[in-house]
mmCIF file of N, CA, C and O in Angstrom:
data_model
loop_
_atom_site.group_PDB
_atom_site.id
_atom_site.type_symbol
_atom_site.label_atom_id
_atom_site.label_comp_id
_atom_site.label_asym_id
_atom_site.label_seq_id
_atom_site.Cartn_x
_atom_site.Cartn_y
_atom_site.Cartn_z
ATOM 1 N N MET A 1 -5.894 10.828 -5.396
ATOM 2 C CA MET A 1 -4.810 10.339 -4.590
ATOM 3 C C MET A 1 -4.039 9.268 -5.369
ATOM 4 O O MET A 1 -2.819 9.224 -5.304
ATOM 5 N N GLY A 2 -4.771 8.404 -6.081
ATOM 6 C CA GLY A 2 -4.107 7.360 -6.849
ATOM 7 C C GLY A 2 -3.222 7.928 -7.942
ATOM 8 O O GLY A 2 -2.116 7.447 -8.182
ATOM 9 N N LYS A 3 -3.711 8.960 -8.636
ATOM 10 C CA LYS A 3 -2.932 9.587 -9.695
ATOM 11 C C LYS A 3 -1.685 10.251 -9.108
ATOM 12 O O LYS A 3 -0.598 10.133 -9.675
ATOM 13 N N SER A 4 -1.848 10.917 -7.980
ATOM 14 C CA SER A 4 -0.704 11.555 -7.330
ATOM 15 C C SER A 4 0.346 10.522 -6.958
ATOM 16 O O SER A 4 1.542 10.747 -7.136
ATOM 17 N N TYR A 5 -0.100 9.380 -6.431
ATOM 18 C CA TYR A 5 0.844 8.317 -6.078
ATOM 19 C C TYR A 5 1.551 7.784 -7.314
ATOM 20 O O TYR A 5 2.772 7.587 -7.310
ATOM 21 N N ALA A 6 0.785 7.569 -8.386
ATOM 22 C CA ALA A 6 1.369 7.050 -9.616
ATOM 23 C C ALA A 6 2.420 8.020 -10.166
ATOM 24 O O ALA A 6 3.499 7.591 -10.600
ATOM 25 N N ASP A 7 2.090 9.312 -10.154
ATOM 26 C CA ASP A 7 3.053 10.319 -10.619
ATOM 27 C C ASP A 7 4.304 10.316 -9.764
ATOM 28 O O ASP A 7 5.418 10.390 -10.273
ATOM 29 N N TRP A 8 4.115 10.246 -8.449
ATOM 30 C CA TRP A 8 5.254 10.223 -7.541
ATOM 31 C C TRP A 8 6.113 8.980 -7.788
ATOM 32 O O TRP A 8 7.325 9.043 -7.826
ATOM 33 N N LYS A 9 5.454 7.837 -7.916
ATOM 34 C CA LYS A 9 6.154 6.560 -8.098
ATOM 35 C C LYS A 9 6.991 6.591 -9.368
ATOM 36 O O LYS A 9 8.122 6.098 -9.405
ATOM 37 N N LEU A 10 6.440 7.176 -10.427
ATOM 38 C CA LEU A 10 7.174 7.265 -11.687
ATOM 39 C C LEU A 10 8.398 8.169 -11.577
ATOM 40 O O LEU A 10 9.393 7.955 -12.266
ATOM 41 N N SER A 11 8.321 9.161 -10.714
ATOM 42 C CA SER A 11 9.455 10.083 -10.566
ATOM 43 C C SER A 11 10.568 9.517 -9.694
ATOM 44 O O SER A 11 11.660 10.070 -9.663
ATOM 45 N N GLN A 12 10.302 8.429 -8.986
ATOM 46 C CA GLN A 12 11.308 7.821 -8.113
ATOM 47 C C GLN A 12 12.271 6.974 -8.934
ATOM 48 O O GLN A 12 11.853 6.241 -9.825
ATOM 49 N N SER A 13 13.552 7.091 -8.632
ATOM 50 C CA SER A 13 14.525 6.254 -9.332
ATOM 51 C C SER A 13 14.577 4.893 -8.664
ATOM 52 O O SER A 13 14.507 4.770 -7.453
ATOM 53 N N SER A 14 14.681 3.877 -9.491
ATOM 54 C CA SER A 14 14.707 2.510 -8.987
ATOM 55 C C SER A 14 15.957 1.808 -9.506
ATOM 56 O O SER A 14 16.297 1.925 -10.675
ATOM 57 N N VAL A 15 16.607 1.100 -8.615
ATOM 58 C CA VAL A 15 17.824 0.375 -9.004
ATOM 59 C C VAL A 15 17.445 -0.805 -9.910
ATOM 60 O O VAL A 15 18.067 -1.043 -10.936
ATOM 61 N N THR A 16 16.420 -1.548 -9.521
ATOM 62 C CA THR A 16 15.949 -2.667 -10.330
ATOM 63 C C THR A 16 14.438 -2.558 -10.489
ATOM 64 O O THR A 16 13.749 -2.066 -9.603
ATOM 65 N N GLY A 17 13.961 -3.043 -11.611
ATOM 66 C CA GLY A 17 12.523 -3.007 -11.860
ATOM 67 C C GLY A 17 11.817 -4.143 -11.156
ATOM 68 O O GLY A 17 12.450 -5.136 -10.757
ATOM 69 N N PRO A 18 10.507 -4.016 -10.983
ATOM 70 C CA PRO A 18 9.735 -5.065 -10.296
ATOM 71 C C PRO A 18 9.845 -6.425 -10.994
ATOM 72 O O PRO A 18 9.888 -7.459 -10.343
ATOM 73 N N ASP A 19 9.921 -6.408 -12.337
ATOM 74 C CA ASP A 19 10.037 -7.666 -13.069
ATOM 75 C C ASP A 19 11.346 -8.386 -12.772
ATOM 76 O O ASP A 19 11.384 -9.603 -12.627
ATOM 77 N N GLU A 20 12.416 -7.612 -12.649
ATOM 78 C CA GLU A 20 13.721 -8.188 -12.343
ATOM 79 C C GLU A 20 13.721 -8.819 -10.950
ATOM 80 O O GLU A 20 14.271 -9.898 -10.749
ATOM 81 N N ILE A 21 13.106 -8.140 -10.008
ATOM 82 C CA ILE A 21 13.043 -8.655 -8.648
ATOM 83 C C ILE A 21 12.199 -9.927 -8.608
ATOM 84 O O ILE A 21 12.564 -10.909 -7.946
ATOM 85 N N GLU A 22 11.083 -9.921 -9.317
ATOM 86 C CA GLU A 22 10.222 -11.105 -9.341
ATOM 87 C C GLU A 22 10.931 -12.300 -9.973
ATOM 88 O O GLU A 22 10.829 -13.428 -9.474
ATOM 89 N N GLU A 23 11.657 -12.064 -11.034
ATOM 90 C CA GLU A 23 12.418 -13.141 -11.680
ATOM 91 C C GLU A 23 13.483 -13.706 -10.746
ATOM 92 O O GLU A 23 13.649 -14.930 -10.662
ATOM 93 N N ALA A 24 14.182 -12.814 -10.048
ATOM 94 C CA ALA A 24 15.206 -13.275 -9.102
ATOM 95 C C ALA A 24 14.563 -14.077 -7.976
ATOM 96 O O ALA A 24 15.086 -15.114 -7.553
ATOM 97 N N TYR A 25 13.407 -13.622 -7.501
ATOM 98 C CA TYR A 25 12.676 -14.340 -6.440
ATOM 99 C C TYR A 25 12.297 -15.744 -6.918
ATOM 100 O O TYR A 25 12.494 -16.733 -6.209
ATOM 101 N N LYS A 26 11.778 -15.827 -8.130
ATOM 102 C CA LYS A 26 11.359 -17.130 -8.670
ATOM 103 C C LYS A 26 12.556 -18.084 -8.788
ATOM 104 O O LYS A 26 12.434 -19.262 -8.475
ATOM 105 N N LYS A 27 13.692 -17.557 -9.220
ATOM 106 C CA LYS A 27 14.892 -18.394 -9.350
ATOM 107 C C LYS A 27 15.324 -18.941 -7.995
ATOM 108 O O LYS A 27 15.690 -20.102 -7.869
ATOM 109 N N VAL A 28 15.284 -18.082 -6.978
ATOM 110 C CA VAL A 28 15.681 -18.513 -5.640
ATOM 111 C C VAL A 28 14.705 -19.543 -5.108
ATOM 112 O O VAL A 28 15.101 -20.574 -4.555
ATOM 113 N N ILE A 29 13.416 -19.305 -5.264
ATOM 114 C CA ILE A 29 12.379 -20.220 -4.773
ATOM 115 C C ILE A 29 12.509 -21.591 -5.433
ATOM 116 O O ILE A 29 12.328 -22.626 -4.780
ATOM 117 N N GLU A 30 12.827 -21.616 -6.728
ATOM 118 C CA GLU A 30 12.960 -22.882 -7.444
ATOM 119 C C GLU A 30 14.099 -23.757 -6.905
ATOM 120 O O GLU A 30 14.070 -24.957 -7.020
ATOM 121 N N THR A 31 15.100 -23.124 -6.283
ATOM 122 C CA THR A 31 16.233 -23.886 -5.770
ATOM 123 C C THR A 31 15.982 -24.467 -4.389
ATOM 124 O O THR A 31 16.765 -25.293 -3.928
ATOM 125 N N LEU A 32 14.910 -24.039 -3.755
ATOM 126 C CA LEU A 32 14.639 -24.480 -2.378
ATOM 127 C C LEU A 32 13.795 -25.744 -2.349
ATOM 128 O O LEU A 32 12.978 -25.980 -3.236
ATOM 129 N N PRO A 33 13.950 -26.525 -1.284
ATOM 130 C CA PRO A 33 13.042 -27.663 -1.095
ATOM 131 C C PRO A 33 11.625 -27.137 -0.827
ATOM 132 O O PRO A 33 11.448 -25.976 -0.436
ATOM 133 N N ALA A 34 10.639 -27.987 -1.079
ATOM 134 C CA ALA A 34 9.232 -27.578 -0.967
ATOM 135 C C ALA A 34 8.895 -26.975 0.396
ATOM 136 O O ALA A 34 8.164 -25.978 0.494
ATOM 137 N N GLU A 35 9.434 -27.554 1.470
ATOM 138 C CA GLU A 35 9.148 -27.060 2.828
ATOM 139 C C GLU A 35 9.667 -25.629 3.020
ATOM 140 O O GLU A 35 8.968 -24.775 3.546
ATOM 141 N N GLN A 36 10.890 -25.368 2.569
ATOM 142 C CA GLN A 36 11.460 -24.024 2.692
ATOM 143 C C GLN A 36 10.744 -23.035 1.772
ATOM 144 O O GLN A 36 10.547 -21.873 2.130
ATOM 145 N N GLU A 37 10.347 -23.501 0.608
ATOM 146 C CA GLU A 37 9.595 -22.655 -0.319
ATOM 147 C C GLU A 37 8.287 -22.195 0.325
ATOM 148 O O GLU A 37 7.905 -21.016 0.243
ATOM 149 N N GLU A 38 7.631 -23.116 1.007
ATOM 150 C CA GLU A 38 6.361 -22.799 1.673
ATOM 151 C C GLU A 38 6.576 -21.767 2.777
ATOM 152 O O GLU A 38 5.782 -20.826 2.926
ATOM 153 N N VAL A 39 7.657 -21.904 3.538
ATOM 154 C CA VAL A 39 7.946 -20.968 4.625
ATOM 155 C C VAL A 39 8.195 -19.571 4.052
ATOM 156 O O VAL A 39 7.657 -18.568 4.568
ATOM 157 N N ILE A 40 8.997 -19.482 3.021
ATOM 158 C CA ILE A 40 9.306 -18.182 2.397
ATOM 159 C C ILE A 40 8.034 -17.573 1.819
ATOM 160 O O ILE A 40 7.782 -16.370 1.978
ATOM 161 N N THR A 41 7.210 -18.357 1.166
ATOM 162 C CA THR A 41 5.963 -17.860 0.581
ATOM 163 C C THR A 41 5.027 -17.334 1.668
ATOM 164 O O THR A 41 4.431 -16.263 1.518
ATOM 165 N N LYS A 42 4.914 -18.053 2.773
ATOM 166 C CA LYS A 42 4.068 -17.603 3.884
ATOM 167 C C LYS A 42 4.603 -16.294 4.461
ATOM 168 O O LYS A 42 3.846 -15.403 4.821
ATOM 169 N N TYR A 43 5.918 -16.180 4.569
ATOM 170 C CA TYR A 43 6.542 -14.968 5.092
ATOM 171 C C TYR A 43 6.221 -13.773 4.186
ATOM 172 O O TYR A 43 5.832 -12.706 4.660
ATOM 173 N N CYS A 44 6.361 -13.967 2.874
ATOM 174 C CA CYS A 44 6.044 -12.891 1.928
ATOM 175 C C CYS A 44 4.570 -12.510 2.005
ATOM 176 O O CYS A 44 4.230 -11.315 1.974
ATOM 177 N N ASP A 45 3.701 -13.498 2.100
ATOM 178 C CA ASP A 45 2.269 -13.230 2.231
ATOM 179 C C ASP A 45 1.974 -12.412 3.475
ATOM 180 O O ASP A 45 1.148 -11.496 3.463
ATOM 181 N N ALA A 46 2.644 -12.741 4.591
ATOM 182 C CA ALA A 46 2.446 -12.006 5.840
ATOM 183 C C ALA A 46 2.898 -10.551 5.690
ATOM 184 O O ALA A 46 2.237 -9.633 6.202
ATOM 185 N N ILE A 47 3.991 -10.340 4.994
ATOM 186 C CA ILE A 47 4.481 -8.961 4.768
ATOM 187 C C ILE A 47 3.463 -8.170 3.952
ATOM 188 O O ILE A 47 3.118 -7.026 4.283
ATOM 189 N N PHE A 48 2.952 -8.767 2.886
ATOM 190 C CA PHE A 48 1.980 -8.082 2.043
ATOM 191 C C PHE A 48 0.695 -7.801 2.802
ATOM 192 O O PHE A 48 0.094 -6.737 2.666
ATOM 193 N N SER A 49 0.252 -8.740 3.609
ATOM 194 C CA SER A 49 -0.977 -8.556 4.389
ATOM 195 C C SER A 49 -0.790 -7.417 5.395
ATOM 196 O O SER A 49 -1.692 -6.598 5.591
ATOM 197 N N SER A 50 0.362 -7.384 6.025
ATOM 198 C CA SER A 50 0.651 -6.320 6.972
ATOM 199 C C SER A 50 0.619 -4.947 6.290
ATOM 200 O O SER A 50 0.059 -3.996 6.818
ATOM 201 N N GLY A 51 1.197 -4.872 5.111
ATOM 202 C CA GLY A 51 1.174 -3.624 4.344
ATOM 203 C C GLY A 51 -0.238 -3.216 3.986
ATOM 204 O O GLY A 51 -0.592 -2.035 4.046
ATOM 205 N N ALA A 52 -1.070 -4.188 3.616
ATOM 206 C CA ALA A 52 -2.455 -3.893 3.270
ATOM 207 C C ALA A 52 -3.234 -3.387 4.481
ATOM 208 O O ALA A 52 -4.039 -2.455 4.366
ATOM 209 N N GLU A 53 -2.982 -3.967 5.633
ATOM 210 C CA GLU A 53 -3.663 -3.518 6.849
ATOM 211 C C GLU A 53 -3.239 -2.097 7.196
ATOM 212 O O GLU A 53 -4.074 -1.272 7.594
ATOM 213 N N THR A 54 -1.965 -1.787 7.048
ATOM 214 C CA THR A 54 -1.472 -0.443 7.323
ATOM 215 C C THR A 54 -2.087 0.556 6.357
ATOM 216 O O THR A 54 -2.530 1.646 6.759
ATOM 217 N N GLU A 55 -2.145 0.181 5.091
ATOM 218 C CA GLU A 55 -2.732 1.051 4.060
ATOM 219 C C GLU A 55 -4.204 1.327 4.376
ATOM 220 O O GLU A 55 -4.675 2.452 4.296
ATOM 221 N N GLU A 56 -4.934 0.294 4.773
ATOM 222 C CA GLU A 56 -6.345 0.441 5.119
ATOM 223 C C GLU A 56 -6.517 1.373 6.324
ATOM 224 O O GLU A 56 -7.396 2.232 6.357
ATOM 225 N N PHE A 57 -5.654 1.226 7.315
ATOM 226 C CA PHE A 57 -5.706 2.060 8.510
ATOM 227 C C PHE A 57 -5.570 3.533 8.149
ATOM 228 O O PHE A 57 -6.371 4.377 8.559
ATOM 229 N N PHE A 58 -4.551 3.871 7.358
ATOM 230 C CA PHE A 58 -4.332 5.254 6.991
ATOM 231 C C PHE A 58 -5.416 5.771 6.049
ATOM 232 O O PHE A 58 -5.792 6.948 6.102
ATOM 233 N N TYR A 59 -5.947 4.909 5.203
ATOM 234 C CA TYR A 59 -7.036 5.294 4.315
ATOM 235 C C TYR A 59 -8.249 5.708 5.142
ATOM 236 O O TYR A 59 -8.884 6.731 4.891
ATOM 237 N N ARG A 60 -8.563 4.893 6.144
ATOM 238 C CA ARG A 60 -9.720 5.204 7.003
ATOM 239 C C ARG A 60 -9.509 6.509 7.778
ATOM 240 O O ARG A 60 -10.431 7.295 7.947
ATOM 241 N N LEU A 61 -8.294 6.750 8.248
ATOM 242 C CA LEU A 61 -8.003 8.010 8.917
ATOM 243 C C LEU A 61 -8.207 9.188 7.984
ATOM 244 O O LEU A 61 -8.803 10.202 8.354
ATOM 245 N N GLY A 62 -7.731 9.060 6.758
ATOM 246 C CA GLY A 62 -7.903 10.108 5.767
ATOM 247 C C GLY A 62 -9.374 10.342 5.440
ATOM 248 O O GLY A 62 -9.815 11.483 5.266
ATOM 249 N N LEU A 63 -10.133 9.263 5.358
ATOM 250 C CA LEU A 63 -11.567 9.373 5.080
ATOM 251 C C LEU A 63 -12.276 10.099 6.217
ATOM 252 O O LEU A 63 -13.101 10.980 5.985
ATOM 253 N N LYS A 64 -11.934 9.754 7.453
ATOM 254 C CA LYS A 64 -12.524 10.442 8.604
ATOM 255 C C LYS A 64 -12.176 11.933 8.592
ATOM 256 O O LYS A 64 -13.026 12.782 8.848
ATOM 257 N N ASP A 65 -10.916 12.243 8.297
ATOM 258 C CA ASP A 65 -10.510 13.647 8.217
ATOM 259 C C ASP A 65 -11.292 14.377 7.119
ATOM 260 O O ASP A 65 -11.714 15.510 7.302
ATOM 261 N N GLY A 66 -11.488 13.721 6.010
ATOM 262 C CA GLY A 66 -12.234 14.307 4.900
ATOM 263 C C GLY A 66 -13.666 14.577 5.285
ATOM 264 O O GLY A 66 -14.220 15.637 4.936
ATOM 265 N N MET A 67 -14.298 13.659 5.997
ATOM 266 C CA MET A 67 -15.672 13.849 6.428
ATOM 267 C C MET A 67 -15.765 15.007 7.432
ATOM 268 O O MET A 67 -16.707 15.811 7.371
ATOM 269 N N LYS A 68 -14.814 15.108 8.344
ATOM 270 C CA LYS A 68 -14.800 16.204 9.303
ATOM 271 C C LYS A 68 -14.615 17.538 8.581
ATOM 272 O O LYS A 68 -15.273 18.528 8.898
ATOM 273 N N LEU A 69 -13.730 17.553 7.602
ATOM 274 C CA LEU A 69 -13.478 18.757 6.827
ATOM 275 C C LEU A 69 -14.731 19.189 6.060
ATOM 276 O O LEU A 69 -15.078 20.368 6.005
ATOM 277 N N LYS A 70 -15.425 18.216 5.487
ATOM 278 C CA LYS A 70 -16.666 18.502 4.751
ATOM 279 C C LYS A 70 -17.702 19.150 5.688
ATOM 280 O O LYS A 70 -18.337 20.150 5.323
ATOM 281 N N LYS A 71 -17.871 18.595 6.892
ATOM 282 C CA LYS A 71 -18.819 19.160 7.847
ATOM 283 C C LYS A 71 -18.414 20.573 8.239
ATOM 284 O O LYS A 71 -19.256 21.473 8.359
ATOM 285 N N LEU A 72 -17.125 20.792 8.456
ATOM 286 C CA LEU A 72 -16.627 22.116 8.840
ATOM 287 C C LEU A 72 -16.871 23.125 7.725
ATOM 288 O O LEU A 72 -17.343 24.243 7.987
ATOM 289 N N ILE A 73 -16.564 22.769 6.509
ATOM 290 C CA ILE A 73 -16.765 23.663 5.371
ATOM 291 C C ILE A 73 -18.247 23.976 5.216
ATOM 292 O O ILE A 73 -18.627 25.129 4.986
ATOM 293 N N LYS A 74 -19.089 22.968 5.367
ATOM 294 C CA LYS A 74 -20.538 23.160 5.269
ATOM 295 C C LYS A 74 -21.012 24.130 6.359
ATOM 296 O O LYS A 74 -21.815 25.024 6.085
ATOM 297 N N LEU A 75 -20.501 23.974 7.561
ATOM 298 C CA LEU A 75 -20.866 24.869 8.681
ATOM 299 C C LEU A 75 -20.408 26.307 8.384
ATOM 300 O O LEU A 75 -21.164 27.257 8.610
ATOM 301 N N ILE A 76 -19.218 26.466 7.880
ATOM 302 C CA ILE A 76 -18.686 27.792 7.564
ATOM 303 C C ILE A 76 -19.544 28.452 6.463
ATOM 304 O O ILE A 76 -19.890 29.634 6.578
ATOM 305 N N ILE A 77 -19.909 27.685 5.446
ATOM 306 C CA ILE A 77 -20.738 28.237 4.372
ATOM 307 C C ILE A 77 -22.111 28.650 4.918
ATOM 308 O O ILE A 77 -22.629 29.704 4.548
ATOM 309 N N GLU A 78 -22.675 27.836 5.807
ATOM 310 C CA GLU A 78 -23.974 28.188 6.412
ATOM 311 C C GLU A 78 -23.867 29.455 7.243
ATOM 312 O O GLU A 78 -24.758 30.301 7.245
ATOM 313 N N GLU A 79 -22.754 29.594 7.978
ATOM 314 C CA GLU A 79 -22.538 30.777 8.803
ATOM 315 C C GLU A 79 -22.401 32.044 7.948
ATOM 316 O O GLU A 79 -22.860 33.122 8.344
ATOM 317 N N LEU A 80 -21.758 31.895 6.799
ATOM 318 C CA LEU A 80 -21.545 33.050 5.916
ATOM 319 C C LEU A 80 -22.799 33.430 5.140
ATOM 320 O O LEU A 80 -22.900 34.555 4.653
ATOM 321 N N SER A 81 -23.728 32.499 5.012
ATOM 322 C CA SER A 81 -24.955 32.760 4.229
ATOM 323 C C SER A 81 -25.938 33.603 4.984
ATOM 324 O O SER A 81 -26.099 33.664 6.105
#
């Protein structure tokens, strides 16, 4: 699954690279007062955490589907034997 994602990601066209976005983010953060910088950083952290939770949720669903499929295939093989 990881290789498939990496292949897909490489085939996607991107307007700007991740390094360019990170550099622009750093420049903007440097211009802000410490209090605003902290708020923006917490907001970004919350977005990343939310994405991680969503990814975990779908991963677990896929794992459950895989386990069900394995049991079904095993049952079919036993029936055919």
